[in-house]
Amino acid sequence: QVQLVESGGGQVQAGGSLRLSCAASGRSFRGDGMGWFRQAPGQERELAAAISGSGITTDYADSVKGRFTISRDNAKNTVYLQMNSLKPEDTAIYYCARHSGSGNYYYPSNYNYWGQGTQVTVSS
């Protein structure tokens, strides 16, 4: 059983930065793809960023490219999302998820473990 716990959310003004962390426990997630999703009120959950098990390959939603950076520390079983130049439209609950190993990184249905989420609020 894998447990994912997100932290680092909060409220920030537009243009500010936040760093989200996702700590995995229960088993090593070395080799597992990981993703950060976000869901705003009334909207579908969407991928913000994903990273391969090795950390070599990353992918980003167009809306966050150049502003967000996903990284991982396999020794610490932790995935990070550095968010810079935040905009009000980045306001959402951010979820960490473990990829199942099947399918691409973009669809939530291809992930089999999820954290509880952390709120990010960006004020203008």
mmCIF file of N, CA and C in Angstrom:
data_model
loop_
_atom_site.group_PDB
_atom_site.id
_atom_site.type_symbol
_atom_site.label_atom_id
_atom_site.label_comp_id
_atom_site.label_asym_id
_atom_site.label_seq_id
_atom_site.Cartn_x
_atom_site.Cartn_y
_atom_site.Cartn_z
ATOM 1 N N GLN A 1 0.839 -1.194 0.000
ATOM 2 C CA GLN A 1 0.000 0.000 0.000
ATOM 3 C C GLN A 1 0.876 1.246 0.000
ATOM 4 N N VAL A 2 0.565 2.164 -0.865
ATOM 5 C CA VAL A 2 1.307 3.413 -0.963
ATOM 6 C C VAL A 2 0.470 4.531 -0.366
ATOM 7 N N GLN A 3 1.085 5.354 0.432
ATOM 8 C CA GLN A 3 0.424 6.550 0.938
ATOM 9 C C GLN A 3 1.194 7.767 0.453
ATOM 10 N N LEU A 4 0.462 8.748 -0.024
ATOM 11 C CA LEU A 4 1.048 9.989 -0.521
ATOM 12 C C LEU A 4 0.512 11.153 0.303
ATOM 13 N N VAL A 5 1.407 11.984 0.783
ATOM 14 C CA VAL A 5 1.008 13.119 1.611
ATOM 15 C C VAL A 5 1.621 14.387 1.040
ATOM 16 N N GLU A 6 0.734 15.311 0.633
ATOM 17 C CA GLU A 6 1.190 16.570 0.075
ATOM 18 C C GLU A 6 1.339 17.615 1.172
ATOM 19 N N SER A 7 2.226 18.559 0.939
ATOM 20 C CA SER A 7 2.385 19.697 1.836
ATOM 21 C C SER A 7 2.927 20.874 1.032
ATOM 22 N N GLY A 8 2.866 22.063 1.644
ATOM 23 C CA GLY A 8 3.450 23.242 1.015
ATOM 24 C C GLY A 8 2.456 24.198 0.381
ATOM 25 N N GLY A 9 1.185 23.816 0.373
ATOM 26 C CA GLY A 9 0.191 24.724 -0.179
ATOM 27 C C GLY A 9 -0.014 25.935 0.716
ATOM 28 N N GLY A 10 -0.779 26.881 0.209
ATOM 29 C CA GLY A 10 -1.060 28.074 0.988
ATOM 30 C C GLY A 10 -1.599 29.181 0.112
ATOM 31 N N GLN A 11 -1.587 30.371 0.665
ATOM 32 C CA GLN A 11 -2.075 31.534 -0.060
ATOM 33 C C GLN A 11 -0.907 32.441 -0.399
ATOM 34 N N VAL A 12 -0.886 32.927 -1.620
ATOM 35 C CA VAL A 12 0.208 33.769 -2.085
ATOM 36 C C VAL A 12 -0.349 34.796 -3.063
ATOM 37 N N GLN A 13 0.318 35.912 -3.181
ATOM 38 C CA GLN A 13 -0.098 36.926 -4.139
ATOM 39 C C GLN A 13 0.412 36.570 -5.536
ATOM 40 N N ALA A 14 -0.265 37.078 -6.535
ATOM 41 C CA ALA A 14 0.154 36.855 -7.911
ATOM 42 C C ALA A 14 1.610 37.265 -8.094
ATOM 43 N N GLY A 15 2.350 36.433 -8.812
ATOM 44 C CA GLY A 15 3.770 36.671 -9.007
ATOM 45 C C GLY A 15 4.647 35.962 -8.000
ATOM 46 N N GLY A 16 4.027 35.446 -6.955
ATOM 47 C CA GLY A 16 4.783 34.759 -5.917
ATOM 48 C C GLY A 16 5.102 33.318 -6.258
ATOM 49 N N SER A 17 5.698 32.626 -5.294
ATOM 50 C CA SER A 17 6.141 31.252 -5.492
ATOM 51 C C SER A 17 5.710 30.367 -4.328
ATOM 52 N N LEU A 18 5.532 29.110 -4.639
ATOM 53 C CA LEU A 18 5.301 28.081 -3.633
ATOM 54 C C LEU A 18 6.012 26.814 -4.077
ATOM 55 N N ARG A 19 6.389 25.996 -3.095
ATOM 56 C CA ARG A 19 6.977 24.701 -3.391
ATOM 57 C C ARG A 19 6.157 23.627 -2.708
ATOM 58 N N LEU A 20 5.573 22.760 -3.508
ATOM 59 C CA LEU A 20 4.800 21.650 -2.980
ATOM 60 C C LEU A 20 5.694 20.422 -2.845
ATOM 61 N N SER A 21 5.438 19.637 -1.813
ATOM 62 C CA SER A 21 6.139 18.377 -1.603
ATOM 63 C C SER A 21 5.129 17.251 -1.506
ATOM 64 N N CYS A 22 5.530 16.082 -1.957
ATOM 65 C CA CYS A 22 4.703 14.884 -1.867
ATOM 66 C C CYS A 22 5.576 13.769 -1.335
ATOM 67 N N ALA A 23 5.314 13.350 -0.105
ATOM 68 C CA ALA A 23 6.083 12.286 0.513
ATOM 69 C C ALA A 23 5.341 10.969 0.379
ATOM 70 N N ALA A 24 6.039 9.957 -0.132
ATOM 71 C CA ALA A 24 5.447 8.634 -0.306
ATOM 72 C C ALA A 24 5.925 7.699 0.781
ATOM 73 N N SER A 25 5.028 6.891 1.271
ATOM 74 C CA SER A 25 5.396 5.894 2.277
ATOM 75 C C SER A 25 4.696 4.582 1.954
ATOM 76 N N GLY A 26 5.152 3.528 2.568
ATOM 77 C CA GLY A 26 4.525 2.227 2.374
ATOM 78 C C GLY A 26 5.330 1.323 1.460
ATOM 79 N N ARG A 27 6.006 1.927 0.514
ATOM 80 C CA ARG A 27 6.901 1.189 -0.368
ATOM 81 C C ARG A 27 7.704 2.203 -1.143
ATOM 82 N N SER A 28 8.836 1.785 -1.655
ATOM 83 C CA SER A 28 9.637 2.689 -2.456
ATOM 84 C C SER A 28 8.922 2.991 -3.756
ATOM 85 N N PHE A 29 8.944 4.233 -4.174
ATOM 86 C CA PHE A 29 8.324 4.567 -5.448
ATOM 87 C C PHE A 29 9.385 4.813 -6.526
ATOM 88 N N ARG A 30 10.612 4.364 -6.197
ATOM 89 C CA ARG A 30 11.670 4.461 -7.200
ATOM 90 C C ARG A 30 11.235 3.695 -8.440
ATOM 91 N N GLY A 31 11.322 4.350 -9.587
ATOM 92 C CA GLY A 31 10.915 3.697 -10.820
ATOM 93 C C GLY A 31 9.485 3.966 -11.215
ATOM 94 N N ASP A 32 8.697 4.559 -10.319
ATOM 95 C CA ASP A 32 7.304 4.871 -10.632
ATOM 96 C C ASP A 32 7.188 6.288 -11.168
ATOM 97 N N GLY A 33 6.439 6.434 -12.245
ATOM 98 C CA GLY A 33 6.116 7.769 -12.697
ATOM 99 C C GLY A 33 5.216 8.457 -11.685
ATOM 100 N N MET A 34 5.339 9.765 -11.570
ATOM 101 C CA MET A 34 4.552 10.520 -10.609
ATOM 102 C C MET A 34 3.987 11.764 -11.290
ATOM 103 N N GLY A 35 2.847 12.198 -10.824
ATOM 104 C CA GLY A 35 2.234 13.384 -11.410
ATOM 105 C C GLY A 35 1.688 14.326 -10.367
ATOM 106 N N TRP A 36 1.634 15.590 -10.713
ATOM 107 C CA TRP A 36 0.915 16.594 -9.931
ATOM 108 C C TRP A 36 -0.297 17.027 -10.759
ATOM 109 N N PHE A 37 -1.454 16.835 -10.194
ATOM 110 C CA PHE A 37 -2.699 17.264 -10.819
ATOM 111 C C PHE A 37 -3.268 18.439 -10.034
ATOM 112 N N ARG A 38 -4.191 19.146 -10.653
ATOM 113 C CA ARG A 38 -4.878 20.205 -9.937
ATOM 114 C C ARG A 38 -6.339 20.248 -10.353
ATOM 115 N N GLN A 39 -7.157 20.701 -9.424
ATOM 116 C CA GLN A 39 -8.589 20.771 -9.692
ATOM 117 C C GLN A 39 -9.152 22.032 -9.068
ATOM 118 N N ALA A 40 -9.661 22.895 -9.921
ATOM 119 C CA ALA A 40 -10.310 24.124 -9.469
ATOM 120 C C ALA A 40 -11.807 23.848 -9.300
ATOM 121 N N PRO A 41 -12.494 24.647 -8.499
ATOM 122 C CA PRO A 41 -13.934 24.432 -8.283
ATOM 123 C C PRO A 41 -14.712 24.399 -9.593
ATOM 124 N N GLY A 42 -15.519 23.377 -9.763
ATOM 125 C CA GLY A 42 -16.347 23.261 -10.951
ATOM 126 C C GLY A 42 -15.626 22.806 -12.200
ATOM 127 N N GLN A 43 -14.343 22.473 -12.046
ATOM 128 C CA GLN A 43 -13.568 22.042 -13.210
ATOM 129 C C GLN A 43 -13.055 20.624 -13.029
ATOM 130 N N GLU A 44 -12.674 20.004 -14.141
ATOM 131 C CA GLU A 44 -12.121 18.664 -14.077
ATOM 132 C C GLU A 44 -10.687 18.695 -13.559
ATOM 133 N N ARG A 45 -10.285 17.572 -13.016
ATOM 134 C CA ARG A 45 -8.900 17.438 -12.563
ATOM 135 C C ARG A 45 -7.998 17.372 -13.795
ATOM 136 N N GLU A 46 -6.934 18.162 -13.780
ATOM 137 C CA GLU A 46 -6.037 18.206 -14.921
ATOM 138 C C GLU A 46 -4.594 18.032 -14.487
ATOM 139 N N LEU A 47 -3.791 17.470 -15.386
ATOM 140 C CA LEU A 47 -2.382 17.296 -15.095
ATOM 141 C C LEU A 47 -1.679 18.640 -15.167
ATOM 142 N N ALA A 48 -0.875 18.931 -14.139
ATOM 143 C CA ALA A 48 -0.004 20.109 -14.174
ATOM 144 C C ALA A 48 1.396 19.701 -14.628
ATOM 145 N N ALA A 49 1.900 18.609 -14.054
ATOM 146 C CA ALA A 49 3.253 18.174 -14.386
ATOM 147 C C ALA A 49 3.410 16.699 -14.043
ATOM 148 N N ALA A 50 4.304 16.037 -14.777
ATOM 149 C CA ALA A 50 4.584 14.632 -14.519
ATOM 150 C C ALA A 50 6.074 14.390 -14.674
ATOM 151 N N ILE A 51 6.538 13.324 -14.011
ATOM 152 C CA ILE A 51 7.956 12.999 -14.058
ATOM 153 C C ILE A 51 8.108 11.489 -14.098
ATOM 154 N N SER A 52 9.063 11.017 -14.882
ATOM 155 C CA SER A 52 9.307 9.585 -14.981
ATOM 156 C C SER A 52 9.987 9.066 -13.710
ATOM 157 N N GLY A 53 10.058 7.754 -13.600
ATOM 158 C CA GLY A 53 10.645 7.155 -12.422
ATOM 159 C C GLY A 53 12.094 7.542 -12.207
ATOM 160 N N SER A 54 12.836 7.668 -13.294
ATOM 161 C CA SER A 54 14.248 8.050 -13.211
ATOM 162 C C SER A 54 14.427 9.536 -12.974
ATOM 163 N N GLY A 55 13.370 10.299 -13.276
ATOM 164 C CA GLY A 55 13.470 11.754 -13.175
ATOM 165 C C GLY A 55 14.000 12.413 -14.438
ATOM 166 N N ILE A 56 14.337 11.610 -15.431
ATOM 167 C CA ILE A 56 14.935 12.156 -16.650
ATOM 168 C C ILE A 56 13.892 12.840 -17.521
ATOM 169 N N THR A 57 12.701 12.259 -17.564
ATOM 170 C CA THR A 57 11.647 12.786 -18.435
ATOM 171 C C THR A 57 10.597 13.523 -17.623
ATOM 172 N N THR A 58 10.264 14.725 -18.087
ATOM 173 C CA THR A 58 9.203 15.500 -17.454
ATOM 174 C C THR A 58 8.234 15.994 -18.524
ATOM 175 N N ASP A 59 7.044 16.317 -18.095
ATOM 176 C CA ASP A 59 6.033 16.843 -19.007
ATOM 177 C C ASP A 59 5.175 17.839 -18.248
ATOM 178 N N TYR A 60 4.728 18.871 -18.955
ATOM 179 C CA TYR A 60 3.986 19.945 -18.315
ATOM 180 C C TYR A 60 2.768 20.330 -19.145
ATOM 181 N N ALA A 61 1.740 20.775 -18.452
ATOM 182 C CA ALA A 61 0.624 21.402 -19.143
ATOM 183 C C ALA A 61 1.118 22.711 -19.757
ATOM 184 N N ASP A 62 0.552 23.068 -20.899
ATOM 185 C CA ASP A 62 0.985 24.296 -21.560
ATOM 186 C C ASP A 62 0.826 25.510 -20.646
ATOM 187 N N SER A 63 -0.187 25.476 -19.817
ATOM 188 C CA SER A 63 -0.488 26.628 -18.964
ATOM 189 C C SER A 63 0.554 26.871 -17.883
ATOM 190 N N VAL A 64 1.405 25.869 -17.598
ATOM 191 C CA VAL A 64 2.396 26.038 -16.527
ATOM 192 C C VAL A 64 3.825 25.971 -17.030
ATOM 193 N N LYS A 65 4.014 25.679 -18.306
ATOM 194 C CA LYS A 65 5.371 25.575 -18.849
ATOM 195 C C LYS A 65 6.139 26.866 -18.648
ATOM 196 N N GLY A 66 7.374 26.721 -18.206
ATOM 197 C CA GLY A 66 8.218 27.877 -17.960
ATOM 198 C C GLY A 66 8.039 28.489 -16.585
ATOM 199 N N ARG A 67 7.001 28.065 -15.856
ATOM 200 C CA ARG A 67 6.746 28.592 -14.515
ATOM 201 C C ARG A 67 6.854 27.517 -13.437
ATOM 202 N N PHE A 68 6.458 26.300 -13.753
ATOM 203 C CA PHE A 68 6.484 25.203 -12.790
ATOM 204 C C PHE A 68 7.622 24.243 -13.141
ATOM 205 N N THR A 69 8.206 23.646 -12.105
ATOM 206 C CA THR A 69 9.237 22.639 -12.290
ATOM 207 C C THR A 69 8.961 21.461 -11.373
ATOM 208 N N ILE A 70 8.856 20.270 -11.957
ATOM 209 C CA ILE A 70 8.676 19.059 -11.165
ATOM 210 C C ILE A 70 10.030 18.377 -11.004
ATOM 211 N N SER A 71 10.256 17.819 -9.822
ATOM 212 C CA SER A 71 11.503 17.108 -9.568
ATOM 213 C C SER A 71 11.223 16.019 -8.533
ATOM 214 N N ARG A 72 12.206 15.158 -8.336
ATOM 215 C CA ARG A 72 12.026 14.090 -7.355
ATOM 216 C C ARG A 72 13.348 13.746 -6.714
ATOM 217 N N ASP A 73 13.249 13.235 -5.495
ATOM 218 C CA ASP A 73 14.399 12.724 -4.764
ATOM 219 C C ASP A 73 14.034 11.296 -4.363
ATOM 220 N N ASN A 74 14.502 10.332 -5.128
ATOM 221 C CA ASN A 74 14.114 8.937 -4.877
ATOM 222 C C ASN A 74 14.658 8.422 -3.538
ATOM 223 N N ALA A 75 15.763 8.959 -3.105
ATOM 224 C CA ALA A 75 16.310 8.548 -1.811
ATOM 225 C C ALA A 75 15.378 8.950 -0.666
ATOM 226 N N LYS A 76 14.643 10.039 -0.869
ATOM 227 C CA LYS A 76 13.725 10.531 0.164
ATOM 228 C C LYS A 76 12.277 10.164 -0.150
ATOM 229 N N ASN A 77 12.051 9.455 -1.259
ATOM 230 C CA ASN A 77 10.686 9.099 -1.656
ATOM 231 C C ASN A 77 9.791 10.331 -1.727
ATOM 232 N N THR A 78 10.305 11.390 -2.306
ATOM 233 C CA THR A 78 9.591 12.662 -2.330
ATOM 234 C C THR A 78 9.608 13.259 -3.732
ATOM 235 N N VAL A 79 8.474 13.822 -4.110
ATOM 236 C CA VAL A 79 8.341 14.544 -5.369
ATOM 237 C C VAL A 79 8.007 15.997 -5.038
ATOM 238 N N TYR A 80 8.539 16.905 -5.843
ATOM 239 C CA TYR A 80 8.354 18.328 -5.591
ATOM 240 C C TYR A 80 7.707 19.008 -6.792
ATOM 241 N N LEU A 81 7.038 20.107 -6.517
ATOM 242 C CA LEU A 81 6.548 20.972 -7.585
ATOM 243 C C LEU A 81 6.876 22.407 -7.193
ATOM 244 N N GLN A 82 7.865 22.964 -7.868
ATOM 245 C CA GLN A 82 8.224 24.367 -7.654
ATOM 246 C C GLN A 82 7.357 25.215 -8.565
ATOM 247 N N MET A 83 6.620 26.124 -7.981
ATOM 248 C CA MET A 83 5.691 26.962 -8.743
ATOM 249 C C MET A 83 6.109 28.419 -8.610
ATOM 250 N N ASN A 84 6.488 29.016 -9.716
ATOM 251 C CA ASN A 84 6.910 30.408 -9.747
ATOM 252 C C ASN A 84 5.945 31.229 -10.590
ATOM 253 N N SER A 85 6.026 32.529 -10.446
ATOM 254 C CA SER A 85 5.185 33.447 -11.225
ATOM 255 C C SER A 85 3.723 33.016 -11.179
ATOM 256 N N LEU A 86 3.250 32.742 -9.997
ATOM 257 C CA LEU A 86 1.892 32.222 -9.845
ATOM 258 C C LEU A 86 0.848 33.239 -10.275
ATOM 259 N N LYS A 87 -0.227 32.715 -10.828
ATOM 260 C CA LYS A 87 -1.329 33.535 -11.332
ATOM 261 C C LYS A 87 -2.612 33.133 -10.597
ATOM 262 N N PRO A 88 -3.590 34.021 -10.548
ATOM 263 C CA PRO A 88 -4.864 33.659 -9.903
ATOM 264 C C PRO A 88 -5.486 32.396 -10.496
ATOM 265 N N GLU A 89 -5.283 32.168 -11.781
ATOM 266 C CA GLU A 89 -5.861 30.976 -12.420
ATOM 267 C C GLU A 89 -5.155 29.679 -12.007
ATOM 268 N N ASP A 90 -4.075 29.784 -11.256
ATOM 269 C CA ASP A 90 -3.426 28.598 -10.705
ATOM 270 C C ASP A 90 -4.106 28.124 -9.420
ATOM 271 N N THR A 91 -5.043 28.909 -8.934
ATOM 272 C CA THR A 91 -5.761 28.541 -7.719
ATOM 273 C C THR A 91 -6.508 27.224 -7.915
ATOM 274 N N ALA A 92 -6.234 26.262 -7.033
ATOM 275 C CA ALA A 92 -6.818 24.931 -7.148
ATOM 276 C C ALA A 92 -6.347 24.086 -5.970
ATOM 277 N N ILE A 93 -6.944 22.918 -5.849
ATOM 278 C CA ILE A 93 -6.389 21.899 -4.967
ATOM 279 C C ILE A 93 -5.397 21.106 -5.811
ATOM 280 N N TYR A 94 -4.208 20.922 -5.278
ATOM 281 C CA TYR A 94 -3.159 20.210 -5.992
ATOM 282 C C TYR A 94 -2.988 18.819 -5.371
ATOM 283 N N TYR A 95 -2.986 17.822 -6.255
ATOM 284 C CA TYR A 95 -2.886 16.435 -5.834
ATOM 285 C C TYR A 95 -1.633 15.790 -6.413
ATOM 286 N N CYS A 96 -1.008 14.979 -5.593
ATOM 287 C CA CYS A 96 0.108 14.153 -6.023
ATOM 288 C C CYS A 96 -0.453 12.765 -6.330
ATOM 289 N N ALA A 97 0.079 12.113 -7.370
ATOM 290 C CA ALA A 97 -0.422 10.791 -7.728
ATOM 291 C C ALA A 97 0.686 9.922 -8.294
ATOM 292 N N ARG A 98 0.551 8.621 -8.082
ATOM 293 C CA ARG A 98 1.502 7.640 -8.597
ATOM 294 C C ARG A 98 0.928 7.013 -9.869
ATOM 295 N N HIS A 99 1.728 7.041 -10.923
ATOM 296 C CA HIS A 99 1.295 6.463 -12.187
ATOM 297 C C HIS A 99 1.265 4.938 -12.093
ATOM 298 N N SER A 100 0.264 4.347 -12.717
ATOM 299 C CA SER A 100 0.088 2.903 -12.625
ATOM 300 C C SER A 100 1.087 2.120 -13.461
ATOM 301 N N GLY A 101 1.749 2.807 -14.409
ATOM 302 C CA GLY A 101 2.664 2.119 -15.307
ATOM 303 C C GLY A 101 2.039 1.809 -16.654
ATOM 304 N N SER A 102 0.745 2.124 -16.786
ATOM 305 C CA SER A 102 0.035 1.847 -18.027
ATOM 306 C C SER A 102 -0.611 3.135 -18.530
ATOM 307 N N GLY A 103 -0.413 3.439 -19.820
ATOM 308 C CA GLY A 103 -1.026 4.626 -20.387
ATOM 309 C C GLY A 103 -0.149 5.854 -20.225
ATOM 310 N N ASN A 104 -0.613 6.944 -20.825
ATOM 311 C CA ASN A 104 0.205 8.152 -20.745
ATOM 312 C C ASN A 104 0.014 8.863 -19.409
ATOM 313 N N TYR A 105 0.715 9.959 -19.246
ATOM 314 C CA TYR A 105 0.709 10.671 -17.971
ATOM 315 C C TYR A 105 -0.476 11.607 -17.812
ATOM 316 N N TYR A 106 -1.238 11.851 -18.897
ATOM 317 C CA TYR A 106 -2.198 12.940 -18.873
ATOM 318 C C TYR A 106 -3.523 12.635 -18.193
ATOM 319 N N TYR A 107 -3.896 11.373 -18.147
ATOM 320 C CA TYR A 107 -5.235 11.046 -17.657
ATOM 321 C C TYR A 107 -5.218 10.566 -16.211
ATOM 322 N N PRO A 108 -6.074 11.144 -15.378
ATOM 323 C CA PRO A 108 -6.125 10.712 -13.971
ATOM 324 C C PRO A 108 -6.386 9.212 -13.829
ATOM 325 N N SER A 109 -7.098 8.628 -14.771
ATOM 326 C CA SER A 109 -7.426 7.201 -14.681
ATOM 327 C C SER A 109 -6.197 6.313 -14.807
ATOM 328 N N ASN A 110 -5.074 6.871 -15.243
ATOM 329 C CA ASN A 110 -3.835 6.101 -15.362
ATOM 330 C C ASN A 110 -2.987 6.150 -14.094
ATOM 331 N N TYR A 111 -3.546 6.698 -13.038
ATOM 332 C CA TYR A 111 -2.864 6.783 -11.753
ATOM 333 C C TYR A 111 -3.641 5.960 -10.732
ATOM 334 N N ASN A 112 -2.922 5.249 -9.877
ATOM 335 C CA ASN A 112 -3.630 4.348 -8.961
ATOM 336 C C ASN A 112 -3.494 4.696 -7.483
ATOM 337 N N TYR A 113 -2.697 5.688 -7.150
ATOM 338 C CA TYR A 113 -2.638 6.158 -5.778
ATOM 339 C C TYR A 113 -2.634 7.684 -5.787
ATOM 340 N N TRP A 114 -3.386 8.253 -4.836
ATOM 341 C CA TRP A 114 -3.553 9.698 -4.770
ATOM 342 C C TRP A 114 -3.359 10.197 -3.345
ATOM 343 N N GLY A 115 -2.824 11.396 -3.252
ATOM 344 C CA GLY A 115 -2.779 12.067 -1.966
ATOM 345 C C GLY A 115 -4.100 12.754 -1.683
ATOM 346 N N GLN A 116 -4.180 13.393 -0.537
ATOM 347 C CA GLN A 116 -5.422 14.029 -0.112
ATOM 348 C C GLN A 116 -5.575 15.434 -0.689
ATOM 349 N N GLY A 117 -4.509 15.979 -1.229
ATOM 350 C CA GLY A 117 -4.557 17.296 -1.849
ATOM 351 C C GLY A 117 -4.132 18.408 -0.910
ATOM 352 N N THR A 118 -3.630 19.477 -1.504
ATOM 353 C CA THR A 118 -3.257 20.669 -0.751
ATOM 354 C C THR A 118 -3.748 21.891 -1.520
ATOM 355 N N GLN A 119 -4.336 22.828 -0.787
ATOM 356 C CA GLN A 119 -4.948 23.999 -1.429
ATOM 357 C C GLN A 119 -3.888 25.039 -1.761
ATOM 358 N N VAL A 120 -3.954 25.537 -2.975
ATOM 359 C CA VAL A 120 -3.132 26.669 -3.402
ATOM 360 C C VAL A 120 -4.077 27.782 -3.828
ATOM 361 N N THR A 121 -3.923 28.952 -3.207
ATOM 362 C CA THR A 121 -4.760 30.095 -3.521
ATOM 363 C C THR A 121 -3.869 31.263 -3.904
ATOM 364 N N VAL A 122 -4.097 31.808 -5.095
ATOM 365 C CA VAL A 122 -3.307 32.929 -5.590
ATOM 366 C C VAL A 122 -4.228 34.129 -5.740
ATOM 367 N N SER A 123 -3.913 35.175 -5.009
ATOM 368 C CA SER A 123 -4.746 36.370 -5.043
ATOM 369 C C SER A 123 -4.136 37.411 -5.975
ATOM 370 N N SER A 124 -5.006 38.213 -6.571
ATOM 371 C CA SER A 124 -4.532 39.215 -7.538
ATOM 372 C C SER A 124 -4.195 40.516 -6.849
#
